[in-house]
Amino acid sequence: MSARDDVLARVRAALGGATATGGPAASGTVARAYREHGDLAPGSPEAVDVLVDRLVDYRAHVHVAASAAEVATIVGDLLADATSVVVPPQLDAAWLGALGAGTAVVPDARDDPRTPDELDRVDAVVTAARVAIADTGTIVLDGEPDQGRRAITLVPDLHVCVVRTDQVVEAVPEAVRLLAAHPERPQTWISGPSATSDIELSRVEGVHGPRTLHVILAPPR
Amino acid sequence: MSRTFLGLPLRRGARTLPDDVARPGGHGTSAGAGPASDAFGDVPHPDAPLRWGGSFPDAAREALQNTQLRRNLAHATSTIRAKRAAVVGEVPDWEALRDAGSAIKTDVMARLPELLEELERNVVARGGVVHWARDADEANRIVADLVKAKGVDEVVKVKSMATQEIGLNEALAAEGIAAYETDLAELIVQLADDMPSHILVPAIHRNRAEIREIFLARMGDAPPDLSDVPRELAMAARAHLRRKFLSAKVAISGANFGVADTGTLTVVESEGNGRMCLTLPETLVTVMGIEKVVPTYTDLEVFLQLLPRSSTGERMNPYTSLWTGVTPGDGPQEFHLVLLDNGRTDVLADEVGRAALHCIRCSACLNVCPVYERVGGHAYGSVYPGPIGAILTPQLTKSSGGLSGHHDPNASLPYASTLCGACYEVCPVKIDIPSILVELRAREVDADRGRPTGWGAAMKAASFVMSDARRFELAEKAAGLGRVVAGPKGRISTLPPPASAWTRSRDLPAPAKQTFRDWWRDRPAPAPPVADPGDTGGFGAAATDNPGFGDGGEGR
Ligand code: SF4
């Protein structure tokens, strides 16, 4: 008997055989009395306020831009000291409009990937986001061309993430249901910079992931 | 051995890396620490990750002598309890989420065969390879062969309870493969060559001064002027592991959840070491217990709310990674999923005990447990300590006598509890740990029936008393009389049933004037933590700034 057949047979035996042949009970039979939506409308100023509060709590830096031009100005300021920035293939080009001459733009794409060592020599990364969850201060990236490969938001030490306010939802289930349209996309949920409290539960921000996270809130397209 | 380190006796590990295998993380050459194969502390690396050391009462008595350990634990658990309570309190539908989490897990167990087949189908459809392992040896064999097929002799690892449970690192070492733990706490434990004592913060038994000593002695490339400020220690670990991450060809992880209807795997973490392992290497091998499957992608909306708040006391852990098979051009281009039984089907066969498989490894039950807080994780003699360990370890080792063998140390684990019920109250998936403990005590007695010592009758009586909180309290009060009979040594050598079951093999300390439960209820609030002035992320800050820590949940 293969290990597979053996393990499955053991599972069936453990269940007494009854449920094993009963066909799948719909998982809809599970009672869900929890909130599937928050009270705040997606993209509302109130939802954005909650997001900002949570992000700051996690020591992310939050900036508010009134226009794409302002996004560019903020990006330019944040990267003033960066000698290089890696960007995903379809980042809104306008956001890089105010980069200083000293900051080289390093392109990266699935069909033209930088190696981990190359990324290690890059100072920063700028990406868009898929959705943000106000309740938990979470930004979700799903690897689409305006966000790029997972590695580019991991190896550089500074991550600038542009979130449009219409991408902000209040509750976790709202985001999950939105993401469920493409569960196959590789996702990274980010809630503040990387952190550890493994030593006496003393929090230290920035261990292996980017040690600094800037979030720029941009108006809807 | 007479050498001591950090005040603890140094003992030769029961099993350590062979001398010709590179020691992950360093070479143990520094002065004062002895040879690399010595454990930093009193917990040598065991052969059996689910069964080491003596019985719980003996190990607990020993642990209680260690005041440093108790200080470290009291500090850590009181901090995390406060954080958890604060973030759970702000969720208006917390109880509804717990109910849903519990119901989903019950549904999973009932439909486990179909769900596993569905998961397998979807992982394969997305370019992954699925392997099945009946037990630890088989899982270790599969992983070792996969690593060797890649022609490498080292791998990076994300913290994972499942791979600890099967002793994967030791098995790989025996094959000449060095496995580098990358979670900060796991790195500390690995460098010290001792065992984890908590499922979320494995080095919770160490303080900063001890960690500094371990890094200086064992890391190999620690800065010589390293201080004991947590930030400096964390940065030393970052620098130490950076090259490993950038050059690793193979990574090994666990999984918090495996979604049947999409084939999506999930790892919840804090430091980014998980992302490094899940993203940069060419090959990823994930070892997942069969109970970690969830039916649908949307079920994640329940568990990704329950887990971070229960485990790290954060609204959300810093990083959660979700991947489905292989994504061309992004992340590992070869993905293997190893589905592990290793005793889980034995647990499943017990209609009451099977709820232990619902566990999402948040560690909340450890942090609230008055027994854990005093004795620490090592006394449980298993990689699964605390209340969940007390019900899971004996059941996982059932086939080798873990539940019924009267000489088996694991059979004493269901007695490692005061049945105060705090674990049930905090459990995000509502596992009724106290009831299962009582049930397992009865099982243990049934299995032992017929022995001529009266053990069975005594345990039955104990179970009867302990299964009802009021009866238990009355019995405790009665036990107060024991103070009178204990005599000047303060130890009682024989007691009438049910307590004779305990004194049969050991002395019972004289009962306290106040019962434990009375004392626990009335005890003064723990002293406020002392902030370290030189460290912005010190305890004072940690308690109020909603920090995150360690590695959320599992990979586990
Ligand atoms: S038993 Fe419950 S509280 Fe304990 S670790 Fe598991 S899920 Fe968390």
mmCIF file of C-alpha atoms in Angstrom, chain A residues 70 117 155 181 214:
data_model
loop_
_atom_site.group_PDB
_atom_site.id
_atom_site.type_symbol
_atom_site.label_atom_id
_atom_site.label_comp_id
_atom_site.label_asym_id
_atom_site.label_seq_id
_atom_site.Cartn_x
_atom_site.Cartn_y
_atom_site.Cartn_z
ATOM 1 C CA GLU A 70 2.099 64.862 -4.870
ATOM 2 C CA ASP A 117 22.320 39.511 -4.667
ATOM 3 C CA VAL A 155 15.282 42.284 0.079
ATOM 4 C CA ALA A 181 -11.215 36.189 -7.092
ATOM 5 C CA HIS A 214 6.446 54.152 4.086
#
